[in-house]
Short mmCIF file of C-alpha atoms and ligand atoms in Angstrom, two decimals:
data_model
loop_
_atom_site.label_atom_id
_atom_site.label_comp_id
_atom_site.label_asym_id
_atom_site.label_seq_id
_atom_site.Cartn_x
_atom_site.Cartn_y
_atom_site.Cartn_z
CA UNK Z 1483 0.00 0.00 0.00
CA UNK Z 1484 2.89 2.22 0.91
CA UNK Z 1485 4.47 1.21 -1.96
CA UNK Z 1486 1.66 2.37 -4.26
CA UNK Z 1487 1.32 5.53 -2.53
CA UNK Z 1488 5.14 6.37 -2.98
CA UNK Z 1489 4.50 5.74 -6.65
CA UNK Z 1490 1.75 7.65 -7.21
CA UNK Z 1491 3.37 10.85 -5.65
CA UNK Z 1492 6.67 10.07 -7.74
CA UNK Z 1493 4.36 10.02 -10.92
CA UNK Z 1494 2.63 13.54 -9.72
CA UNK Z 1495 5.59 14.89 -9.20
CA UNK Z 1496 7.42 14.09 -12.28
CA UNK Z 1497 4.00 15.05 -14.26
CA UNK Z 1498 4.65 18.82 -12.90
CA UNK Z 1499 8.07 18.99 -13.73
CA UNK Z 1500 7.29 17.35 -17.12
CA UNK Z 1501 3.97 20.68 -16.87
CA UNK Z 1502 6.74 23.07 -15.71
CA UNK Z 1503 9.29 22.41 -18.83
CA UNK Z 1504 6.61 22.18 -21.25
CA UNK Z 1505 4.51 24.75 -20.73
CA UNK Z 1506 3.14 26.09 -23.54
CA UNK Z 1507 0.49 28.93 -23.63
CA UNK Z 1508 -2.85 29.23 -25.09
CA UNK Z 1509 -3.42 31.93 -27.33
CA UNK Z 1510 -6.75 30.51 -28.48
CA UNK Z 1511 -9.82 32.15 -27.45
CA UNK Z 1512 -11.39 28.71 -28.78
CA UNK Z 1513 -9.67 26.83 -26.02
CA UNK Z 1514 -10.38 28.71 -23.11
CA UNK Z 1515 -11.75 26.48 -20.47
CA UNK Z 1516 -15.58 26.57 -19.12
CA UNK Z 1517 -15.10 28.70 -16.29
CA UNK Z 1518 -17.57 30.18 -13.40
CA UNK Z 1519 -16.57 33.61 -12.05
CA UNK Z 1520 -17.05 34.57 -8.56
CA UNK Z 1521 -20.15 37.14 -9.06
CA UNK Z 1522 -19.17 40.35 -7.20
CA UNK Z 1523 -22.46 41.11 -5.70
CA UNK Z 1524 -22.75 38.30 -3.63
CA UNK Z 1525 -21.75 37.55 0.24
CA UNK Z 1526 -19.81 34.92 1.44
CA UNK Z 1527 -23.58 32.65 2.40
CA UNK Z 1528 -24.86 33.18 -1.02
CA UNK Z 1529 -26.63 36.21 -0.48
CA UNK Z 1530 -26.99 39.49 -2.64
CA UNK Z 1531 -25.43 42.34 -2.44
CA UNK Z 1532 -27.89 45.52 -3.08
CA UNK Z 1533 -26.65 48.33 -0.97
CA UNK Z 1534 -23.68 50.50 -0.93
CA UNK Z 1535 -23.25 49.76 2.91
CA UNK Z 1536 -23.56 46.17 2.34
CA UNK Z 1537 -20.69 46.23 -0.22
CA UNK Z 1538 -18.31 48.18 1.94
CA UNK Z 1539 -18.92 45.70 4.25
CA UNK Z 1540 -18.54 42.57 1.91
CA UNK Z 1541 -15.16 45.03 0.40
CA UNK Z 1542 -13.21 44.56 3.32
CA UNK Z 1543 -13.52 40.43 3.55
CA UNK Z 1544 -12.95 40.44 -0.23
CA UNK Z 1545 -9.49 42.74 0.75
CA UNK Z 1546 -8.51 40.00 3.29
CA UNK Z 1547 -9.11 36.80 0.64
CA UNK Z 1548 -6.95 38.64 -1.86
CA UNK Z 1549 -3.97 39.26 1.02
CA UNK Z 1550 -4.33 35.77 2.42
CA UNK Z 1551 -4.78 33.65 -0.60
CA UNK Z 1552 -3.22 35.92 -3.16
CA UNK Z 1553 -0.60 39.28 -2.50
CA UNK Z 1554 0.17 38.86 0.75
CA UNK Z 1555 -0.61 40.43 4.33
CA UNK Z 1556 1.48 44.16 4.31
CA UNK Z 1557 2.14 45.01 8.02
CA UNK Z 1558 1.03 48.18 9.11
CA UNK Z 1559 3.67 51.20 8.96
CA UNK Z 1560 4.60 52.09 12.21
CA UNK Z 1561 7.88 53.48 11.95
CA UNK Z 1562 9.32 56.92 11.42
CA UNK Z 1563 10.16 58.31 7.94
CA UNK Z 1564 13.39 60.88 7.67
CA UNK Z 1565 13.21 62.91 4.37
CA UNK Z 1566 16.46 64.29 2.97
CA UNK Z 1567 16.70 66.83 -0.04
CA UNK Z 1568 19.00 65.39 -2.16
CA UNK Z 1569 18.72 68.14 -5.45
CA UNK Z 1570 16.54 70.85 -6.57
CA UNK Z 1571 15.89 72.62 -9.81
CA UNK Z 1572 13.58 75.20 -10.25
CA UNK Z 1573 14.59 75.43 -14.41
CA UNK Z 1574 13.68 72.03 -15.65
CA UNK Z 1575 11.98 70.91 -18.63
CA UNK Z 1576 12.36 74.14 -20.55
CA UNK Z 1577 12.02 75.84 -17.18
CA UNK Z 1578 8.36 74.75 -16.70
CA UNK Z 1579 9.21 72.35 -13.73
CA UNK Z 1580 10.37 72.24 -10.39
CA UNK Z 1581 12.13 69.15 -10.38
CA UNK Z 1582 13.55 67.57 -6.42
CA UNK Z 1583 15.24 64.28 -5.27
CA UNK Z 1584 14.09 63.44 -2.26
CA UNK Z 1585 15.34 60.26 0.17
CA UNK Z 1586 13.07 59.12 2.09
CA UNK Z 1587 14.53 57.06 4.90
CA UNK Z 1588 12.56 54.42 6.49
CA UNK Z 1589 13.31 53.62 9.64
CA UNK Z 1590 11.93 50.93 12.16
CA UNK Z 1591 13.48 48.84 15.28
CA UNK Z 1592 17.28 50.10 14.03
CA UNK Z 1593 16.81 49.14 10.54
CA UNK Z 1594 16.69 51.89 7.60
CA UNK Z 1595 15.89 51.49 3.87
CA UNK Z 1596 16.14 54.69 1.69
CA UNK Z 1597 13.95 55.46 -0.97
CA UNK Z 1598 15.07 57.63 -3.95
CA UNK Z 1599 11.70 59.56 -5.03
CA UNK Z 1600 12.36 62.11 -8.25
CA UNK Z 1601 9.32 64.58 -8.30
CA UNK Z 1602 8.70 66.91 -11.08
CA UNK Z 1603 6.26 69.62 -10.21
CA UNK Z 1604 4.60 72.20 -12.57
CA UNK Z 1605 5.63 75.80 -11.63
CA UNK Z 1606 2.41 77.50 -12.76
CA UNK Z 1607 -0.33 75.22 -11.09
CA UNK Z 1608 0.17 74.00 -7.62
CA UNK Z 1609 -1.24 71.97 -5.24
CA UNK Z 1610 -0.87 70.09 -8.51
CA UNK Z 1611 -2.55 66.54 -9.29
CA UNK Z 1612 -0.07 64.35 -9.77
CA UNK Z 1613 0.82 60.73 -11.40
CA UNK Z 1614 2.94 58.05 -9.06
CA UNK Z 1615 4.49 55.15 -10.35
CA UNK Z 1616 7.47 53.03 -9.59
CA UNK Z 1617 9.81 52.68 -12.94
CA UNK Z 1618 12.55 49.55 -14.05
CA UNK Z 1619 15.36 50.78 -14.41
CA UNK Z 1620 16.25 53.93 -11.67
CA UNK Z 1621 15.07 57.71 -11.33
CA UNK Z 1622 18.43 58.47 -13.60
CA UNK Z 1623 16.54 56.85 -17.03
CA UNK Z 1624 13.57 59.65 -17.15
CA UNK Z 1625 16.48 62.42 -17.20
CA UNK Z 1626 19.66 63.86 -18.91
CA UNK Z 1627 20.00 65.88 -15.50
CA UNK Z 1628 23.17 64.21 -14.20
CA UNK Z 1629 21.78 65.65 -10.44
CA UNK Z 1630 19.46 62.41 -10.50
CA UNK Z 1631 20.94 59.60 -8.91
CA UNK Z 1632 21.66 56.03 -10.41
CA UNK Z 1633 20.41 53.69 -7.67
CA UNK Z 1634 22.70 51.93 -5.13
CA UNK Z 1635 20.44 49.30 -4.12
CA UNK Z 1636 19.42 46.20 -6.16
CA UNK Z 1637 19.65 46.78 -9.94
CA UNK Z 1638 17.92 45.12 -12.82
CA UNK Z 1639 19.99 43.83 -15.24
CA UNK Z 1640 21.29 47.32 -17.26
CA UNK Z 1641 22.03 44.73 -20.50
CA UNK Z 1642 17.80 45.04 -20.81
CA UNK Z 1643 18.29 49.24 -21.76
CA UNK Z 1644 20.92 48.01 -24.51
CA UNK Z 1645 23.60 49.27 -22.22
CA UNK Z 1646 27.02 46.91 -22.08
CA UNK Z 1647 27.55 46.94 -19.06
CA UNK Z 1648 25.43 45.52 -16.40
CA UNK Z 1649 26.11 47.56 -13.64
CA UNK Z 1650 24.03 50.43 -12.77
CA UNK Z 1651 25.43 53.35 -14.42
CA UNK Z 1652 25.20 56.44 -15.98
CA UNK Z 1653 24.98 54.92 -19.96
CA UNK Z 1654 21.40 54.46 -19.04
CA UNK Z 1655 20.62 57.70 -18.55
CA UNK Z 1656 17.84 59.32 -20.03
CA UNK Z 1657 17.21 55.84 -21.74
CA UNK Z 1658 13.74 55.78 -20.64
CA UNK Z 1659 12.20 59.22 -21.51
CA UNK Z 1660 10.03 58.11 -23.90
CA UNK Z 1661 8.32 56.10 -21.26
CA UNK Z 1662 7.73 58.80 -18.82
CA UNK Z 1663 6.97 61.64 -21.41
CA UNK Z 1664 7.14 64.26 -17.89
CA UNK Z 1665 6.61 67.51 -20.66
CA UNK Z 1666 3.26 66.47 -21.63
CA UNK Z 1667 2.39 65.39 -18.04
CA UNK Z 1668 3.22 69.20 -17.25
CA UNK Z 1669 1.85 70.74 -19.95
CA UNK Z 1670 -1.30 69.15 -18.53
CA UNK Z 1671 -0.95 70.62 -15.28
CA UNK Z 1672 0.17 67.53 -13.39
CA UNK Z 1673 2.83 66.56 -11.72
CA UNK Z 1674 5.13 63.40 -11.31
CA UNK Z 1675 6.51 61.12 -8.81
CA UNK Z 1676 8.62 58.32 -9.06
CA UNK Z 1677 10.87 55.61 -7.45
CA UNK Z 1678 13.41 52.76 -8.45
CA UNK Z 1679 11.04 49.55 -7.83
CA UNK Z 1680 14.40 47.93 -6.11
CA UNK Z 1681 14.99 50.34 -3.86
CA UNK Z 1682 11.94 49.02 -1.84
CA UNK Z 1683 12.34 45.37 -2.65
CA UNK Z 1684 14.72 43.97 -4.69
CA UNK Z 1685 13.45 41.50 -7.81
CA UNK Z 1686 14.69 38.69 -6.34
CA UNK Z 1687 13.91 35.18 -4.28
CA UNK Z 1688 15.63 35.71 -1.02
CA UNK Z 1689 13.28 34.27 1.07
CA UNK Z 1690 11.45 37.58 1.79
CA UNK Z 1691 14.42 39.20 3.63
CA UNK Z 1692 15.66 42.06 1.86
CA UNK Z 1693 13.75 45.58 0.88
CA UNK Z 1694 11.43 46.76 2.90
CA UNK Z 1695 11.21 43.39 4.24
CA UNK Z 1696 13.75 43.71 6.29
CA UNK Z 1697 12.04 46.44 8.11
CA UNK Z 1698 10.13 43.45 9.90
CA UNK Z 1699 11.80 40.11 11.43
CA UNK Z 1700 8.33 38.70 11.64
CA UNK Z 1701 8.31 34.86 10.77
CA UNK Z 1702 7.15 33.86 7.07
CA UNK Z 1703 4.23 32.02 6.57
CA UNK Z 1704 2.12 30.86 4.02
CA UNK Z 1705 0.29 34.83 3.90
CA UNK Z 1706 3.49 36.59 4.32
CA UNK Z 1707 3.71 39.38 1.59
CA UNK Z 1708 5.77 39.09 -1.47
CA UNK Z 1709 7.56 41.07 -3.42
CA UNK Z 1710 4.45 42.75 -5.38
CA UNK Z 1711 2.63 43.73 -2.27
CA UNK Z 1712 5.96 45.51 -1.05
CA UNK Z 1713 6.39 47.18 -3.80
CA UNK Z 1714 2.55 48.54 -2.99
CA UNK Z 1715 3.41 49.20 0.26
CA UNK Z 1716 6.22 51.18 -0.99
CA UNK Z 1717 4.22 53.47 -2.92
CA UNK Z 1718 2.10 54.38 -0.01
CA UNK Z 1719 4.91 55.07 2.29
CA UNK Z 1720 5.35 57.59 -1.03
CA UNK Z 1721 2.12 58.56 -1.05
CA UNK Z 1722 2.49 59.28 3.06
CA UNK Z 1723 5.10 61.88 1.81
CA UNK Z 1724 3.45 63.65 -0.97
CA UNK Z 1725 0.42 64.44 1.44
CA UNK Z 1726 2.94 66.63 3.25
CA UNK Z 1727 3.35 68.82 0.29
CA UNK Z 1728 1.10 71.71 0.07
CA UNK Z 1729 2.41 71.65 -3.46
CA UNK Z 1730 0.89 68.15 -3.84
CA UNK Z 1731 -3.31 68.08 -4.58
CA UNK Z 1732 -3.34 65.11 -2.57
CA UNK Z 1733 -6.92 64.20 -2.98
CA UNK Z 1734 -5.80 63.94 -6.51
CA UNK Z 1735 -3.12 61.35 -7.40
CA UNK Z 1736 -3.46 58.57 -9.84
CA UNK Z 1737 -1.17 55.04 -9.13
CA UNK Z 1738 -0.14 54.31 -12.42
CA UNK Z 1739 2.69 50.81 -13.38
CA UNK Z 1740 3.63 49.27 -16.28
CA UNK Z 1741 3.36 45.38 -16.50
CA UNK Z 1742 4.70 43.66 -12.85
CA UNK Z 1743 4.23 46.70 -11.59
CA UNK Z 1744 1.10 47.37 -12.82
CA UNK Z 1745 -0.02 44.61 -10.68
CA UNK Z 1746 1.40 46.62 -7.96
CA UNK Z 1747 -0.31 49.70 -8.92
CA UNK Z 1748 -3.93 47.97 -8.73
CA UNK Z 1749 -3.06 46.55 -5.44
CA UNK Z 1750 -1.72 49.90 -3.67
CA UNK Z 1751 -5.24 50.95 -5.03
CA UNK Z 1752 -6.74 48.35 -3.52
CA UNK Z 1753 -5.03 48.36 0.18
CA UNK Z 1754 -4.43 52.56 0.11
CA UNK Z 1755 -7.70 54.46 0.03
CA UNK Z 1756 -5.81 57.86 -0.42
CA UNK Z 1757 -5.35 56.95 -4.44
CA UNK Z 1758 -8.16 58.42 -6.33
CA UNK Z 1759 -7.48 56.82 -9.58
CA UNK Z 1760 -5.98 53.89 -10.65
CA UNK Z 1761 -3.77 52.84 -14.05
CA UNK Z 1762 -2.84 49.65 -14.91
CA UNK Z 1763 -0.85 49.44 -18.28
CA UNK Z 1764 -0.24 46.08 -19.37
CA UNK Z 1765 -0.69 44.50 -16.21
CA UNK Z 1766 -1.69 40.83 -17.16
CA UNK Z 1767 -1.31 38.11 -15.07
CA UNK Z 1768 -2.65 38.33 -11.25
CA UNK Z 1769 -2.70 42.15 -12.55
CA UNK Z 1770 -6.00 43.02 -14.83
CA UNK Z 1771 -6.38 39.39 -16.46
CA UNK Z 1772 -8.97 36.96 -15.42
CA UNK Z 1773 -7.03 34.06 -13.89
CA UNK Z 1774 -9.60 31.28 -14.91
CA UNK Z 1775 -8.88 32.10 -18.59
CA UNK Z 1776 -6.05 30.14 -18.13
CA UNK Z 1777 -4.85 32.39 -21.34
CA UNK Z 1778 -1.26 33.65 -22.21
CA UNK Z 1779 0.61 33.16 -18.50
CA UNK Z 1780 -1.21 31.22 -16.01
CA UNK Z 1781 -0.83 31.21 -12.23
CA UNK Z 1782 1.33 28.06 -12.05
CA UNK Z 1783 3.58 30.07 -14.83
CA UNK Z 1784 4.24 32.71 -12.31
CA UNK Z 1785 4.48 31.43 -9.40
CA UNK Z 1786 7.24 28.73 -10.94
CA UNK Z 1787 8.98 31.84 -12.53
CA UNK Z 1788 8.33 34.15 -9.53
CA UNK Z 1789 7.78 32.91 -6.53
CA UNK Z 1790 8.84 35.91 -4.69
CA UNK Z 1791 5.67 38.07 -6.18
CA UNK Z 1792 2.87 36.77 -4.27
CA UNK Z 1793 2.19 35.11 -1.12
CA UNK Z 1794 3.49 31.21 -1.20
CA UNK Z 1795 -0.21 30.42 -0.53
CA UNK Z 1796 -0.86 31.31 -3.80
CA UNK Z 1797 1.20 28.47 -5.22
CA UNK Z 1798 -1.93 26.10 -3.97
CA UNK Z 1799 -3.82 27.11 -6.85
CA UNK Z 1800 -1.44 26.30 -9.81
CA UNK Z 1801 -3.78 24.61 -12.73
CA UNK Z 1802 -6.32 25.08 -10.08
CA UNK Z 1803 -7.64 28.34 -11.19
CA UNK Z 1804 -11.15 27.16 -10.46
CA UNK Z 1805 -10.49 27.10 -6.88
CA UNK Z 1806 -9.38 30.50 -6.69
CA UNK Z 1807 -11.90 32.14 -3.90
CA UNK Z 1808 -11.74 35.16 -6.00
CA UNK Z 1809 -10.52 36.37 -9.76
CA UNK Z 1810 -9.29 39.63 -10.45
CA UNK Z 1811 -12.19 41.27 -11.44
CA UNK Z 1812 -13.18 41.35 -8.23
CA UNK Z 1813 -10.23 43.41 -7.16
CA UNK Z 1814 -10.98 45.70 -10.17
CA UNK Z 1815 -14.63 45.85 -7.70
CA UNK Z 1816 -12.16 46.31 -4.71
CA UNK Z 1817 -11.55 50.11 -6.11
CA UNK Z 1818 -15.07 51.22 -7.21
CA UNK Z 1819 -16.17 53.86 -7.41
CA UNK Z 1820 -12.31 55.37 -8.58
CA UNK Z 1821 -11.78 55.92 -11.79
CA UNK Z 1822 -9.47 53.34 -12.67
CA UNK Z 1823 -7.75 53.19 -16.63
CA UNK Z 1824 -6.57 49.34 -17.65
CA UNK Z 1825 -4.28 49.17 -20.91
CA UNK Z 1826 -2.93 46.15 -23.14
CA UNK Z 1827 -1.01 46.02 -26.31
CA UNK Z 1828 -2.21 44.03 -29.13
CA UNK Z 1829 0.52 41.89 -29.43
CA UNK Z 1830 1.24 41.58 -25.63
CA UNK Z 1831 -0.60 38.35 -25.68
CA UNK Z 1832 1.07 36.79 -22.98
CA UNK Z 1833 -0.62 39.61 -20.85
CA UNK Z 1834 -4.22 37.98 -22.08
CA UNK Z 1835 -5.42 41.67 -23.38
CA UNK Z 1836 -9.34 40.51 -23.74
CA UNK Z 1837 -8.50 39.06 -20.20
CA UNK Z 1838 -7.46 42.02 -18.91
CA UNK Z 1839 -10.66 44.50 -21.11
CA UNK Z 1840 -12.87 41.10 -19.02
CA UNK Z 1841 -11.36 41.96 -15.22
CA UNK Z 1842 -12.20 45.79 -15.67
CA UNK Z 1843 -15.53 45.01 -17.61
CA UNK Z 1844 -16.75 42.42 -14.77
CA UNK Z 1845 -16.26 45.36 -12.21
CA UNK Z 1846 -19.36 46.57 -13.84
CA UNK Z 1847 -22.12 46.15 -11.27
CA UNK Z 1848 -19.92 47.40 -8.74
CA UNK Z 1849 -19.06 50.24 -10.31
CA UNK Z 1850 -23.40 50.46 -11.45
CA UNK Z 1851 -24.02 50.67 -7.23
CA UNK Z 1852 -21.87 53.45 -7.02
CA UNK Z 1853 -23.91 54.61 -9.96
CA UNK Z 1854 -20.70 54.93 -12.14
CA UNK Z 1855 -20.74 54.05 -15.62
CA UNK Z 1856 -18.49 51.18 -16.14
CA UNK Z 1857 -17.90 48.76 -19.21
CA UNK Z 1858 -19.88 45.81 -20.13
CA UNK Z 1859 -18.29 42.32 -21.07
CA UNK Z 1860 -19.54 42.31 -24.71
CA UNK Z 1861 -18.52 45.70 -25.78
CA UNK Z 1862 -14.30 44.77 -26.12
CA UNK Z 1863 -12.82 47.48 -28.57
CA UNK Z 1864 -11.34 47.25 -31.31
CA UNK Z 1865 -7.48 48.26 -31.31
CA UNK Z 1866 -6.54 52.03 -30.83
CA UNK Z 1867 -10.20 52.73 -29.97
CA UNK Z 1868 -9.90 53.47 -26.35
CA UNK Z 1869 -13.39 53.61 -24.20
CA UNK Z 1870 -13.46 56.19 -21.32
CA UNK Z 1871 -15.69 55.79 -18.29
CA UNK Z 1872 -15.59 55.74 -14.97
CA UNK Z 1873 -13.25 52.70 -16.36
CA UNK Z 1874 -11.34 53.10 -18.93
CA UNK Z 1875 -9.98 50.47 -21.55
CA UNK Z 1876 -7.57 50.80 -24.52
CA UNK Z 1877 -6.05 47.98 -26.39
CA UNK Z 1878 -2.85 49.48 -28.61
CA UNK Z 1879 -1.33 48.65 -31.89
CA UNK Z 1880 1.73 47.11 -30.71
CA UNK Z 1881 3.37 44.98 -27.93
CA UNK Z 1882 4.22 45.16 -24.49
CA UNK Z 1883 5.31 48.97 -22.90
CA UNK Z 1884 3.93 52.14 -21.56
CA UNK Z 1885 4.14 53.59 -24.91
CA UNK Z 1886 3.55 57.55 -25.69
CA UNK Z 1887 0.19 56.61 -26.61
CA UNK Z 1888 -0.65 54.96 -23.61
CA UNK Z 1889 0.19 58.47 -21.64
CA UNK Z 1890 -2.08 60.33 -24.14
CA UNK Z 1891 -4.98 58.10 -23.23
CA UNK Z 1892 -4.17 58.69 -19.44
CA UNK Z 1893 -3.96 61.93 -19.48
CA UNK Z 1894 -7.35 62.62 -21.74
CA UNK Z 1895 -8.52 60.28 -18.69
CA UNK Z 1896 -7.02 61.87 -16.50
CA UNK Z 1897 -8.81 65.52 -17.47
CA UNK Z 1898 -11.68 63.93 -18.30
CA UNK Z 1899 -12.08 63.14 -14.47
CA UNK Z 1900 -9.94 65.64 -12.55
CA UNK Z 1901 -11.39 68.99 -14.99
C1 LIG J 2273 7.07 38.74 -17.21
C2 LIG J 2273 5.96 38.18 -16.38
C3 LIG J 2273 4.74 39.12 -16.36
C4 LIG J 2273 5.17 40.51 -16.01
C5 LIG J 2273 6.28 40.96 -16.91
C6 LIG J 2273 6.90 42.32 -16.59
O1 LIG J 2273 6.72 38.71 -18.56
O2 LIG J 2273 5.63 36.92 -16.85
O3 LIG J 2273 3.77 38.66 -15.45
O4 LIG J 2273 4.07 41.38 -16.05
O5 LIG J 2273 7.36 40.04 -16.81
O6 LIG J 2273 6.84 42.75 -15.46
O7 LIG J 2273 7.48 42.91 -17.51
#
């Protein structure tokens, strides 16, 4: 009997490395499995969901399922925050912006862990609305101003930007202005802030030790957070800053990430109530996308090639998308009644683009309580044809990046809700 046992795990487990190797995505809509999504308006014992007050109420245990099961459990900041002025400039882009470094230095039971934040301010119109988002590749690639550091901590791998040498350095600089197009942000009357992703926790599988982890010596379990979830928690330590800034609207600033860290950007929105609006570009995977597609990357994908991002809990529903107590258009629900903006790129198809159009678009009757227009599952655009609601959807010519024309659509959004 033992025997037979023994065997049969040997044959499971050989069968998911065999899975692992060989994965191979869908990309046909034809094959997507029969699936059953969680419906948003319903309580835990069945029940409906036709208030506002019930909702709220229903939010919060649909908050806990995703930090249990799915991000992670952030601890709650309780340490003190030392801010340094690192550079100023009151001449930049064509003397139109007040640009700053600022360190942020975390600090908690003798530990520290600085935070670079570049902010670019417009000189004519503060308190100014502003964008935050983390970026790749250090505060040094939206600039040619050699002021801006090139980040100490953790670096991603410089070889990505075209650059030789792998080390952080100053060949990168300025290598991702396009990206971060900060003039037209301006010109709109907004302002910027941004942070190296490492410098809160590095992209790595240490065991959830380093970053911003570090700041706690709590033991891991199964809910700990990963990596994704401090890189949220980052960005409201961030957003704990900018609300000292008389120069900052604060009731006004949008979340915004590209790709992995668009999945952090919907989750800051989800655990940070101070973010008013919410941009996702490219996002895909345990971002925008519906999980139980099973479409482009899966969850047993990512968690095999990153299983720092999420909670290790998560791992229990590889190829078990169906048991999934919740899918991600009910974290799309989560931030109701924000305006929240969800981008994909036609040929980012490992991202699942109708997947992701599906996790805004099943927000809907949220969104309908709040008495918000949202977007309804049969209405997916066609490409460069961006719908603009209380949710907004675009799906670009092109593959995966937070392209020029994604910023256009975000800031037409971005008026269209804050003018
Ligand atoms: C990988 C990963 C995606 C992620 C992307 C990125 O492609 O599979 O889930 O969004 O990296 O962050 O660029």
């Amino acid at each position: 009997m033992k025997q037979v046992f023994l065997l049969m795990i040997f044959v499971l487990h050989q069968g998911v490395q065999v899975y692992s190797q060989a994965f191979v995505p869908n990309y046909d809509e034809t094959n997507i499995p029969m699936y059953d999504l969680p419906k948003v308006l319903l309580n835990a014992d069945g029940s409906e969901i036709t208030t506002k007050a019930a909702w709220e109420k229903r939010k919060e245990e649909i908050l806990a399922v995703f930090a249990s099961q799915v991000y992670g459990e952030s601890p709650i900041w309780d340490g003190e925050m030392k801010v340094t002025e690192l550079s100023s400039n009151r001449t930049a882009i064509d003397g139109k912006a007040i640009q700053k470094e600022i360190k942020l230095t975390l600090q908690r039971d003798g530990k520290a862990v600085d935070l670079y934040v570049l902010i670019f301010l417009p000189r004519q119109q503060t308190p100014a609305p502003m964008f935050l988002g983390l970026n790749f590749y250090g505060n040094h690639t939206l600039t040619m101003d050699k002021a801006v550091l090139v980040p100490q901590s953790w670096m991603r791998n410089n070889a990505d930007l075209g650059v030789e040498n792998n080390l952080p350095s100053d060949k990168s600089r300025g290598a991702r202005m396009a990206n971060w197009p900060v003039g037209d942000m301006i010109e709109h009357g907004y302002g910027l802030a941004t942070l190296y992703y490492g410098d809160i926790d590095p992209d790595f599988d240490d065991g959830f030790k380093n970053g911003v982890h570090g700041l706690y010596d709590s033991p891991r379990t199964e809910s700990s957070w990963g990596s994704v979830a401090a890189w949220a928690w980052g960005l409201s330590r961030v957003m704990d800053y900018l609300t000292t800034l008389q120069e900052v609207d604060s009731e006004r600033v949008a979340v915004v990430g590209h790709s992995r860290l668009g999945k952090a950007a919907l989750w800051a929105g989800a655990i940070d109530s101070r973010f008013s609006m919410v941009i996702s570009n490219n996002s895909g995977c345990v971002g925008a996308a519906l999980s139980r597609r099973r479409y482009g990357e899966t969850v047993g994908r990512i968690n095999r090639s990153f299983p720092h991002w999420f909670a290790t809990r998560f791992i229990a529903y590889n190829e078990q998308e169906d048991k999934l107590p919740v899918d991600q258009h009910q974290l799309i629900a989560l931030l109701a009644p924000k305006p929240v903006y969800i981008a994909s790129g036609v040929d980012d198809q490992w991202a699942d683009p109708r997947g992701e159009f599906l996790g805004g678009a099943e927000a809907l009757p949220v969104y309908e309580l709040y008495g918000k227009r949202g977007l309804s599952p049969e209405e997916f655009p066609p490409v460069d044809r961006p719908l603009m609601r209380q949710i907004g959807y675009h799906i670009r010519s092109g593959g995966h990046g937070m392209l020029p024309y994604d910023w256009q659509q975000y800031l037409l959004f971005a008026n269209m809700h804050w003018k």
